[in-house]
mmCIF file of C-alpha atoms and ligand atoms in Angstrom:
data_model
loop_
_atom_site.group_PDB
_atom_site.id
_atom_site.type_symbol
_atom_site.label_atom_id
_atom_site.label_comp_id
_atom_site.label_asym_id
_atom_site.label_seq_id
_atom_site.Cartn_x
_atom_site.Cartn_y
_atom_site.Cartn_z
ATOM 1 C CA UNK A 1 66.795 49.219 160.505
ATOM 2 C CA UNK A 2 66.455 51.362 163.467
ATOM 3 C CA UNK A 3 67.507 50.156 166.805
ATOM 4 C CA UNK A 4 63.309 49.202 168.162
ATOM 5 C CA UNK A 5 62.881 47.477 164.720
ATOM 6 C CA UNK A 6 65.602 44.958 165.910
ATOM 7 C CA UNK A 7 64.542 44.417 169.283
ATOM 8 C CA UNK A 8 61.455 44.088 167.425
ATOM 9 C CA UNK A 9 62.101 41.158 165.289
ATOM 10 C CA UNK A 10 63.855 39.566 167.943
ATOM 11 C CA UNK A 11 60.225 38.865 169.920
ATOM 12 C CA UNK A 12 58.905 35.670 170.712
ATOM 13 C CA UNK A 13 56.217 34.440 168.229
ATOM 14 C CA UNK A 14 55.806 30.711 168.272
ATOM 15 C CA UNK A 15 54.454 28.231 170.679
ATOM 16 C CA UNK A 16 57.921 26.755 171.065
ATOM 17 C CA UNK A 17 60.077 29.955 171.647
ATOM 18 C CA UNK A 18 57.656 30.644 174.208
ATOM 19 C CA UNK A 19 58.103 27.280 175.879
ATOM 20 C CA UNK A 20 61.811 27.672 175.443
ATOM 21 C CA UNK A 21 61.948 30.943 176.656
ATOM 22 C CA UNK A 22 59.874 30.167 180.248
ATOM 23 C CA UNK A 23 60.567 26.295 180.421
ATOM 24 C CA UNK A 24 57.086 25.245 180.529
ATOM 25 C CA UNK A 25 54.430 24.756 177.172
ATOM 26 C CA UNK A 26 51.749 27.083 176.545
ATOM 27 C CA UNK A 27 48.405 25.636 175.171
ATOM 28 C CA UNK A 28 47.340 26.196 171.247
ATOM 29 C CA UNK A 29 45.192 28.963 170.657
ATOM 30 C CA UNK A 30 43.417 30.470 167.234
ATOM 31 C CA UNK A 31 45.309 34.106 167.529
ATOM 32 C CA UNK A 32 48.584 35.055 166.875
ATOM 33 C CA UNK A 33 51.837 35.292 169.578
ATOM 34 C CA UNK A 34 54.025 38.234 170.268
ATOM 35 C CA UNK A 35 56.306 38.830 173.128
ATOM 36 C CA UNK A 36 59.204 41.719 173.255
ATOM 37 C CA UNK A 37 62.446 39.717 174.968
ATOM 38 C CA UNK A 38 62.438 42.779 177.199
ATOM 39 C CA UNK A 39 58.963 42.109 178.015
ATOM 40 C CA UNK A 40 59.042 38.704 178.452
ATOM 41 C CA UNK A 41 61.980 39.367 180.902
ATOM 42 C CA UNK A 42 59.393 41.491 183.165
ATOM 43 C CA UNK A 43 56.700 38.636 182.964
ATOM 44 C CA UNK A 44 59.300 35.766 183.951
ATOM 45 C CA UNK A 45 60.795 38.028 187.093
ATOM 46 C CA UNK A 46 57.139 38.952 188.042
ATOM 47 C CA UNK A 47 55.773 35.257 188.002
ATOM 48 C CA UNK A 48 53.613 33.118 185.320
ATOM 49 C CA UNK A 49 50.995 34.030 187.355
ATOM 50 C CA UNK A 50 51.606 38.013 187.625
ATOM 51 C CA UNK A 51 49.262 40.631 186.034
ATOM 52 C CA UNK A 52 51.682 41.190 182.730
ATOM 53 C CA UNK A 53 51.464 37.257 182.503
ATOM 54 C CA UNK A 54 47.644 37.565 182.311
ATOM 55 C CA UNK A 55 47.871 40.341 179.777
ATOM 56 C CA UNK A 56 50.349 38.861 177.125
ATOM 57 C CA UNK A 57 50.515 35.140 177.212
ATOM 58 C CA UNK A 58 48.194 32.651 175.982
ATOM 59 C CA UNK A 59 45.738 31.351 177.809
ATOM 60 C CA UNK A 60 43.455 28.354 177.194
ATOM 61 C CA UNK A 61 40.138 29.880 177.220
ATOM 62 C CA UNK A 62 40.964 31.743 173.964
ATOM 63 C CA UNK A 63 40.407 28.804 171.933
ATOM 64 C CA UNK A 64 37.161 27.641 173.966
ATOM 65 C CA UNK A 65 35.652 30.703 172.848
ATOM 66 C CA UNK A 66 36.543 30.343 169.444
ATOM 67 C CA UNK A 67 34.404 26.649 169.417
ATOM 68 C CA UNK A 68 31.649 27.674 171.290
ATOM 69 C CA UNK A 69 31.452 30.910 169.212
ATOM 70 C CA UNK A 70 31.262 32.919 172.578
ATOM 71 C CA UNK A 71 31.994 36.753 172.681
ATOM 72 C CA UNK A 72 31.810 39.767 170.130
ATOM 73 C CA UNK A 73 33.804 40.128 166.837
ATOM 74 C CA UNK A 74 33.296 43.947 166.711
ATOM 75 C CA UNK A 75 32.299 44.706 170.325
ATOM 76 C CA UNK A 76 32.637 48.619 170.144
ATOM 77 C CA UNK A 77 31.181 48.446 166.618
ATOM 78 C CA UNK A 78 34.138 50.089 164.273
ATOM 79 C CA UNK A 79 32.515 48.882 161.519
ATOM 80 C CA UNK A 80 29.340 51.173 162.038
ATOM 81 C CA UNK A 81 31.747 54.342 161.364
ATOM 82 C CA UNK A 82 33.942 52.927 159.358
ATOM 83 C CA UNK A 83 34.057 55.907 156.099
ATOM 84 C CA UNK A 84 37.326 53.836 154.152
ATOM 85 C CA UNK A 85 39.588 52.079 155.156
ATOM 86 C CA UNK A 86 41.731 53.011 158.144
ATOM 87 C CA UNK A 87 39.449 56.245 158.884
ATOM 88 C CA UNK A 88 36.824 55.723 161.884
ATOM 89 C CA UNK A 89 34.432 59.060 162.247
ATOM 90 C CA UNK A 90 31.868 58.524 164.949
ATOM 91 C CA UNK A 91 32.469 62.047 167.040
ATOM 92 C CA UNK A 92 31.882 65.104 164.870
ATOM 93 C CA UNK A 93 35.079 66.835 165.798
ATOM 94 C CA UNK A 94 37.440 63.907 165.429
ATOM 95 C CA UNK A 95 38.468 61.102 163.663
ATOM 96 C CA UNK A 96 40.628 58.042 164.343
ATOM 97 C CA UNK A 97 42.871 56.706 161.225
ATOM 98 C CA UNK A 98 44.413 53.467 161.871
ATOM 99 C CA UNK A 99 48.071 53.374 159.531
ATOM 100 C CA UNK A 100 48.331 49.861 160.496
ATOM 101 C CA UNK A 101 46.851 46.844 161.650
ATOM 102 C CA UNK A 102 50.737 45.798 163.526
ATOM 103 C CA UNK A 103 51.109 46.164 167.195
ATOM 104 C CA UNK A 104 54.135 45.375 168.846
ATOM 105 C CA UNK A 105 52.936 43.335 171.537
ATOM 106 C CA UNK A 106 49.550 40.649 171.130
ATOM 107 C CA UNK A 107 47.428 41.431 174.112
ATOM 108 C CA UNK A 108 45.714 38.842 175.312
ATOM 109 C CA UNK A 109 42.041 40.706 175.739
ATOM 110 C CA UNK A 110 42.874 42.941 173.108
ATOM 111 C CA UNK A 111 39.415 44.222 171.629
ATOM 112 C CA UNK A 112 39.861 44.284 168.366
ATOM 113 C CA UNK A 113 41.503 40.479 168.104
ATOM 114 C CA UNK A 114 39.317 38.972 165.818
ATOM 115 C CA UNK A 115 40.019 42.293 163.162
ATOM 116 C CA UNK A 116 43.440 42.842 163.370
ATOM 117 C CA UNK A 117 44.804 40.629 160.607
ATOM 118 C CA UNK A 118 48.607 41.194 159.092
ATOM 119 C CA UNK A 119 46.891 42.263 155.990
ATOM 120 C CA UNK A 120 43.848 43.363 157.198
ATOM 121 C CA UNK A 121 42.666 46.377 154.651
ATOM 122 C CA UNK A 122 40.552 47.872 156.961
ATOM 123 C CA UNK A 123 43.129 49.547 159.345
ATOM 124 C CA UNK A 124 45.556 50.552 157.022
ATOM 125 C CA UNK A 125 44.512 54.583 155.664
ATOM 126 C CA UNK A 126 47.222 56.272 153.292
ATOM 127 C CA UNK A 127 48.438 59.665 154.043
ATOM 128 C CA UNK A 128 46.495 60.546 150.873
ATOM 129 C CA UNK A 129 43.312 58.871 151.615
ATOM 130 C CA UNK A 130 43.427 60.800 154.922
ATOM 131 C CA UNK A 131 43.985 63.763 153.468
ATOM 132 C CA UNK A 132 41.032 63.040 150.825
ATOM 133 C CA UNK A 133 38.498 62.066 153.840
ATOM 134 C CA UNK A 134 39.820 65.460 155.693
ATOM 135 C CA UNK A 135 39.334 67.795 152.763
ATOM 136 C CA UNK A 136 35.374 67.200 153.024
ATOM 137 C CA UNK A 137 35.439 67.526 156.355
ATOM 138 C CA UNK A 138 36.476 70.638 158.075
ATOM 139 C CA UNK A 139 34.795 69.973 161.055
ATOM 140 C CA UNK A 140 37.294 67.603 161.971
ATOM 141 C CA UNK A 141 39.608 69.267 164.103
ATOM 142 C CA UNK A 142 41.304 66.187 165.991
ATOM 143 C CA UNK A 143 43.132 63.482 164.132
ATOM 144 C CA UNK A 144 43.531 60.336 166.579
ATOM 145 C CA UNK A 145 46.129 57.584 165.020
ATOM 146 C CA UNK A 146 45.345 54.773 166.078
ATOM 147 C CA UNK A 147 45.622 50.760 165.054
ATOM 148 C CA UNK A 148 46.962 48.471 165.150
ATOM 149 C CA UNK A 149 49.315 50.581 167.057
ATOM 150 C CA UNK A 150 50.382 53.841 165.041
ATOM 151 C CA UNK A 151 54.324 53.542 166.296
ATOM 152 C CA UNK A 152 55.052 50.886 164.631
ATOM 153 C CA UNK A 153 55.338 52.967 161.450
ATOM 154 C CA UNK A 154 59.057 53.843 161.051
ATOM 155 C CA UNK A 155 59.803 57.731 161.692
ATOM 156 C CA UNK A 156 60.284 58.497 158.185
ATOM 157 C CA UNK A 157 57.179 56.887 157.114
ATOM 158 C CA UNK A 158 55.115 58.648 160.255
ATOM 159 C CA UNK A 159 56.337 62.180 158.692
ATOM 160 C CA UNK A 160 54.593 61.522 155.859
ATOM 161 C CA UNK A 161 50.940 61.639 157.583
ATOM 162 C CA UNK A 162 52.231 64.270 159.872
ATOM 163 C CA UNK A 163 53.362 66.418 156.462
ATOM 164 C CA UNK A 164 50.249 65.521 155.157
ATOM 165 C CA UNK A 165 47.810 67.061 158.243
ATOM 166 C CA UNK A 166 49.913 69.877 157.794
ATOM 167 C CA UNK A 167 48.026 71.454 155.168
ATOM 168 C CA UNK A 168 44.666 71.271 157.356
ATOM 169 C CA UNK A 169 44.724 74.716 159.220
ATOM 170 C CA UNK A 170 41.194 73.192 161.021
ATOM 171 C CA UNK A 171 43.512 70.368 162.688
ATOM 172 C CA UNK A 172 44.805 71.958 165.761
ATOM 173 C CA UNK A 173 45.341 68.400 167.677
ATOM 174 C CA UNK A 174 46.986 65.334 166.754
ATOM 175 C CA UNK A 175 46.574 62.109 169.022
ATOM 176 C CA UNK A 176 48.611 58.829 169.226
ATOM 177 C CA UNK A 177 47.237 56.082 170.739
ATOM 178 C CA UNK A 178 50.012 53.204 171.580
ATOM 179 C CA UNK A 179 51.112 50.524 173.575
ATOM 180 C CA UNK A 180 54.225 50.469 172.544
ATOM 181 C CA UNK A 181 56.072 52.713 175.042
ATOM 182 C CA UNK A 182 55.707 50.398 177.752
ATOM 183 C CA UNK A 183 56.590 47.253 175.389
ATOM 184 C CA UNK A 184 59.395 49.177 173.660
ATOM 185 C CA UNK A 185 60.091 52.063 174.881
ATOM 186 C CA UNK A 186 63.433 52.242 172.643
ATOM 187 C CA UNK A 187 60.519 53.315 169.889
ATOM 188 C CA UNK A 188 60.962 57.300 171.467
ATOM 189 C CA UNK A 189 63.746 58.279 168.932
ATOM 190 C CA UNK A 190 64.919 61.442 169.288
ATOM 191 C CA UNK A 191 63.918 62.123 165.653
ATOM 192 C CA UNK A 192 60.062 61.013 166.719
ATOM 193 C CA UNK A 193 60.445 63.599 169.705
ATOM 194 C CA UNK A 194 61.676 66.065 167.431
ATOM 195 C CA UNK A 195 58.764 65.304 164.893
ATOM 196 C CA UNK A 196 56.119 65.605 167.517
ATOM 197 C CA UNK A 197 57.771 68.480 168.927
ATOM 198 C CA UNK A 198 57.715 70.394 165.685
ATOM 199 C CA UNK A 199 54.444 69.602 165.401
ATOM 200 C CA UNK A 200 53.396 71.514 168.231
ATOM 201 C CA UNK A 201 55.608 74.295 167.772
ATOM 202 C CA UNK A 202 55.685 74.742 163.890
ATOM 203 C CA UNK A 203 52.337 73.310 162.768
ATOM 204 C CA UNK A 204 50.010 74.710 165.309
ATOM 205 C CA UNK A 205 48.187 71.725 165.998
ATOM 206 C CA UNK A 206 49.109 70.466 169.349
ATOM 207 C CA UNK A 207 50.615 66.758 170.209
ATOM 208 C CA UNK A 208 50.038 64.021 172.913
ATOM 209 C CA UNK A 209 50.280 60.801 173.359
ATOM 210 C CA UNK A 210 48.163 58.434 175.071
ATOM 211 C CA UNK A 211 50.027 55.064 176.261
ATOM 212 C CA UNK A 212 48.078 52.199 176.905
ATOM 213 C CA UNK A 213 48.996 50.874 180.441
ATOM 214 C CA UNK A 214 47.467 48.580 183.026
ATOM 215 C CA UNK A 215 49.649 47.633 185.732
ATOM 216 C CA UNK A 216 51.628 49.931 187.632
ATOM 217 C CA UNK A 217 54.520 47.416 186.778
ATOM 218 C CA UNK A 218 54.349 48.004 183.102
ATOM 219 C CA UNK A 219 56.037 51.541 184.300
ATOM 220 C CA UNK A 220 59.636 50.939 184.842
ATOM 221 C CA UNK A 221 62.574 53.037 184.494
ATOM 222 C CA UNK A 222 63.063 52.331 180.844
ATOM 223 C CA UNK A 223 59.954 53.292 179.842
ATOM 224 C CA UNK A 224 59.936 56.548 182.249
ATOM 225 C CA UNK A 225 62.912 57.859 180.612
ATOM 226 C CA UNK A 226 61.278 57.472 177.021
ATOM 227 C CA UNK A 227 58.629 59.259 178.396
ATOM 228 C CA UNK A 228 60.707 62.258 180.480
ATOM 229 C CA UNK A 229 61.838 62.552 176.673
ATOM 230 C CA UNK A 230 58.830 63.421 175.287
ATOM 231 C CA UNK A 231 57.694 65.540 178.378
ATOM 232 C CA UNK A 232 60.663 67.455 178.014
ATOM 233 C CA UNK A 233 59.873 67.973 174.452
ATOM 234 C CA UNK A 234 56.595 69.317 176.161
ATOM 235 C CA UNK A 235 54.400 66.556 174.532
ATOM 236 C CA UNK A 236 51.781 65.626 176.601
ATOM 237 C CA UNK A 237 51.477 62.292 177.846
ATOM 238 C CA UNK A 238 48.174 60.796 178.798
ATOM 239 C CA UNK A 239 47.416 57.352 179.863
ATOM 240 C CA UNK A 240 44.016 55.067 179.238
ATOM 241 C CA UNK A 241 43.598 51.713 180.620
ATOM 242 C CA UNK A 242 41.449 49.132 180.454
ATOM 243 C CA UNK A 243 40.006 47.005 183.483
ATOM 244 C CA UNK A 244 40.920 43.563 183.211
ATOM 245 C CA UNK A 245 39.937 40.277 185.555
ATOM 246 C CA UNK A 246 42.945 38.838 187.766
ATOM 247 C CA UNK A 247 44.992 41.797 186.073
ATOM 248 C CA UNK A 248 43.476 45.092 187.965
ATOM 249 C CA UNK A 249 40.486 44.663 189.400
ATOM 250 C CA UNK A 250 41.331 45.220 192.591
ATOM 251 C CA UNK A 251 40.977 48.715 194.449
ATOM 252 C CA UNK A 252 44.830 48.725 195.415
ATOM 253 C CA UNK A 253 46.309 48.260 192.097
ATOM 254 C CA UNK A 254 44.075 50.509 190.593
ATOM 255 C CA UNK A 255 45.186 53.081 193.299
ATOM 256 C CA UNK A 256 48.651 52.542 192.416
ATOM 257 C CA UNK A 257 48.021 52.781 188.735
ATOM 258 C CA UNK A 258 46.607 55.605 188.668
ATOM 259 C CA UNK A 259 48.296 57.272 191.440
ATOM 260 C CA UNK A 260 51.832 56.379 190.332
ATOM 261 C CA UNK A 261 51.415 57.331 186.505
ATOM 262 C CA UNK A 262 50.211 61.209 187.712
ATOM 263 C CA UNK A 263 53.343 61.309 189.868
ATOM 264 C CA UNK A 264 55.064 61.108 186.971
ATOM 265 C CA UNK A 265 53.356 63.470 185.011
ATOM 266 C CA UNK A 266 51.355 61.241 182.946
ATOM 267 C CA UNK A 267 47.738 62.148 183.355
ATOM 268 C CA UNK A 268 44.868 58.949 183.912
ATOM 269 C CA UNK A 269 42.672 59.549 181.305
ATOM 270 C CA UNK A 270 40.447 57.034 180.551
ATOM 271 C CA UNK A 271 39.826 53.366 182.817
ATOM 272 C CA UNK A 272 37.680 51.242 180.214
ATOM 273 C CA UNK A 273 35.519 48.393 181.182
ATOM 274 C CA UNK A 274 36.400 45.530 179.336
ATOM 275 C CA UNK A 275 34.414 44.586 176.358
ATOM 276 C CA UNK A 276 32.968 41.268 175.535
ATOM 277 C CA UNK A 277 35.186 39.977 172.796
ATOM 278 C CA UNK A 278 35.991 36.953 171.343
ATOM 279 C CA UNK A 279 38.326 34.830 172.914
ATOM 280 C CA UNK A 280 38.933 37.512 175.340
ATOM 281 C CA UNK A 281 35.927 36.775 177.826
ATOM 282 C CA UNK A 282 37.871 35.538 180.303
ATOM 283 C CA UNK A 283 38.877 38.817 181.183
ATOM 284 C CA UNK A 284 35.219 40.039 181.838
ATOM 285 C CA UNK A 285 33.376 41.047 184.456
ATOM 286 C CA UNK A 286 30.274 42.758 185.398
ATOM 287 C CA UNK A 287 29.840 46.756 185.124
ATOM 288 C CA UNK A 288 28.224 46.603 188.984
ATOM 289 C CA UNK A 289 32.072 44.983 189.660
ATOM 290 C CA UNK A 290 33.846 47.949 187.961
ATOM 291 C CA UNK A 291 31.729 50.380 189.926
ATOM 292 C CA UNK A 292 32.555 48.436 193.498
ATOM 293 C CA UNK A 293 35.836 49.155 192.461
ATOM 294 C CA UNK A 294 35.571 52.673 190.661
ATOM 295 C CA UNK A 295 33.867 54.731 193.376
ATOM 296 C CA UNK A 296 35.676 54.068 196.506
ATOM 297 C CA UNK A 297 38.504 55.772 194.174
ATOM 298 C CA UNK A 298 36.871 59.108 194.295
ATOM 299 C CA UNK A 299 37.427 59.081 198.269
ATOM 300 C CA UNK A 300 41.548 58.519 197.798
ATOM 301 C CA UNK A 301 42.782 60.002 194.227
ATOM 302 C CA UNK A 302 42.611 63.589 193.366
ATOM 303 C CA UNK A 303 39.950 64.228 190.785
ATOM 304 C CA UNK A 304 42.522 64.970 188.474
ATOM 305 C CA UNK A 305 44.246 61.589 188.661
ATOM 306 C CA UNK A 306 40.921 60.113 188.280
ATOM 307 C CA UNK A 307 40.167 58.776 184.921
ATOM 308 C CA UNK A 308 37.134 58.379 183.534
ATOM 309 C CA UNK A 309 35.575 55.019 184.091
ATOM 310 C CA UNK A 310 33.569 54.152 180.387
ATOM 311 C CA UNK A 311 32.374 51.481 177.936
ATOM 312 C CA UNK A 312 31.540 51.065 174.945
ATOM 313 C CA UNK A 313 28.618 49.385 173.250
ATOM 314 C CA UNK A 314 28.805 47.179 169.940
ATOM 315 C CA UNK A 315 26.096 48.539 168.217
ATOM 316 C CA UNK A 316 28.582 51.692 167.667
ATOM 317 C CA UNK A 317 26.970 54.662 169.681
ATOM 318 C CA UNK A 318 30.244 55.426 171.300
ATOM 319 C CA UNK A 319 31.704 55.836 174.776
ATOM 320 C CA UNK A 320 29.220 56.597 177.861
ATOM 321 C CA UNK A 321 30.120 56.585 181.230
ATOM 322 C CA UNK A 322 30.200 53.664 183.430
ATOM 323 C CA UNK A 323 28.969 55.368 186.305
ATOM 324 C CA UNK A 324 27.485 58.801 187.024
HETATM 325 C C1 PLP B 1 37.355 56.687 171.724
HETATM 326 C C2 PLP B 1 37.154 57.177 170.384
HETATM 327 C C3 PLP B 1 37.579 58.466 170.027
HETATM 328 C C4 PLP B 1 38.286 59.380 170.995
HETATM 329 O O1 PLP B 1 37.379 59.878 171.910
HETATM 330 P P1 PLP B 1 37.880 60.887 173.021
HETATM 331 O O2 PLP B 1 36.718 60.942 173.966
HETATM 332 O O3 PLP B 1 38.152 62.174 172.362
HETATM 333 O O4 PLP B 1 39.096 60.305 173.631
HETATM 334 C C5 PLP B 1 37.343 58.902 168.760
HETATM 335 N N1 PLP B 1 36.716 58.125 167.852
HETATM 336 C C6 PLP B 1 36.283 56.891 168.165
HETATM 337 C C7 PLP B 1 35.608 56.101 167.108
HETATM 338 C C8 PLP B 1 36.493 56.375 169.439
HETATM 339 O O5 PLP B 1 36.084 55.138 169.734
HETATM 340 S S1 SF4 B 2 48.307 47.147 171.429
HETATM 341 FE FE1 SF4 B 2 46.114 47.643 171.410
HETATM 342 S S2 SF4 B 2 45.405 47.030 169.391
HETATM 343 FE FE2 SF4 B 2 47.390 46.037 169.726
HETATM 344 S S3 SF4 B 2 46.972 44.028 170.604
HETATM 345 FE FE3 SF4 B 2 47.242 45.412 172.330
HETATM 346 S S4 SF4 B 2 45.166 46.166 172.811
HETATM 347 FE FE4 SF4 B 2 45.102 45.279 170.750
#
């Protein structure tokens, strides 16, 4: 096993090593636990009350949503694209392909909750189905991986898919999108910057990776330096979040957010309002919110550390802009 696959299966998954772990019981919800020791280090020094609390412990509202059958199962509609399984195509030049249903963190408001099952068919494409789906469409020219989170796929395995788009001359980017550098940022091998790195240089299609981040305290020196790796590597590192109720939503730590992840190099790209899921409503709140918060951020971020601020709707028609 590598090293991340260790600190991996030593996370906290049960009710109980929870409650060992920050001396006080959690209440029972319908979804599943995961918490990185590392990251459940950061949550007990910040507070049971801090913004990374919020985003990756259980809360009792999860369950109430559950009874009173509250909130979307599908809220950006996946399922209207979905062309096999693991392979999303809703924009004409790109396509997201979800390896794997496994993330290495469960976040609370997580959108796709009620999908993401251990064994869930539906987010897990092969290299060769992907490479099936991609030989009748040459007007793909962007493969997205997605999940699930894409890094938890062991390097060896994650060569495979990247061999496999290597025989498209019409892909000329390849996107990760993952949470796991800020959860464990041990995952940035030097043999996954080395893969991404000859991907760029060798393959011609171009790399990046977009972390997942909401709180300017998920950003610590850890994480930075597997980032600096993958900079160095000249990879480029992006950054969406999403906009989440007593996590973000307040004009200051958006600021910081945003401000203090393009100091670094890592460019904002996309603030998301949240959607309406089940067992994640909690985390809600009005679009006319977002845009009190939003636009006052024009006035005191550079436009290019200024995301873009969109949602999604569940009947499937994609991302619009939250505010014009
Ligand atoms: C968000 C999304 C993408 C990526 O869109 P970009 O605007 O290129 O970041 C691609 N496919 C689907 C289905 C998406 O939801
Ligand atoms: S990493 Fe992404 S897909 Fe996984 S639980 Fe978190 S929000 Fe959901």
């Amino acid at each position: 096993m590598e090293r991340w696959q260790n600190i991996l299966a030593d996370s906290l998954r049960t009710p109980k090593q929870l409650e060992e772990f920050f001396g006080r019981p959690f209440p029972k919800v319908p979804y599943s636990l995961l918490v990185p020791l590392r990251l459940a280090q950061k949550i007990k020094d910040q507070g049971l009350e801090g913004p990374l609390a919020l985003q990756f412990l259980p809360q009792k509202e999860e369950g109430d949503h559950m009874e009173s059958g509250s909130g979307l199962i599908d809220p950006i509609g996946d399922g209207v694209h979905q062309k096999g399984p693991g392979i999303i195509h809703r924009y004409r030049s790109r396509i997201l392909v979800s390896p794997t249903p496994l993330c290495p963190v469960e976040c609370r408001y997580c959108f796709r909750k009620n999908l993401l099952e251990e064994d869930s068919p539906n987010y897990r494409a092969s290299p060769s189905s992907m490479k099936r789906y991609l030989h009748s469409h040459p007007e793909v020219n962007e493969v997205i991986f997605t999940g699930g989170d894409p890094l938890m796929l062991g390097d060896s395995v994650l060569d495979h898919y990247l061999e496999a788009l290597g025989d498209f001359a019409h892909i000329r980017f390849i996107r990760f999108h993952s949470r796991m550098p800020v959860v464990i940022p041990e995952r940035i091998t030097d043999d996954l910057t080395e893969m991404l790195k000859e991907t760029t240089q060798k393959k011609r299609a171009r790399a990046c990776l977009v972390i997942h981040i909401n709180h300017l305290s998920e950003l610590d020196g850890d994480v930075l330096l597997g980032l600096k790796k993958l900079q160095k590597a000249h990879i480029d590192v992006l950054a969406q979040s999403v906009l989440l109720r007593g996590v973000n939503d307040n004009i200051s730590d958006l600021y910081d957010l945003f401000f203090g992840l393009a100091l670094e190099g890592i460019r904002p790209y996309y603030l998301h309002h949240p959607d309406p899921v089940r067992g994640g409503l909690h985390f809600y709140l009005p679009v006319e919110r977002g845009r009190e918060l939003y636009l006052p951020l024009r006035d005191i971020l550079p436009g290019h550390v200024l995301p873009h601020y969109v949602r999604d709707d569940a009947n499937g028609t994609g991302k619009t802009l939250a505010v014009i």
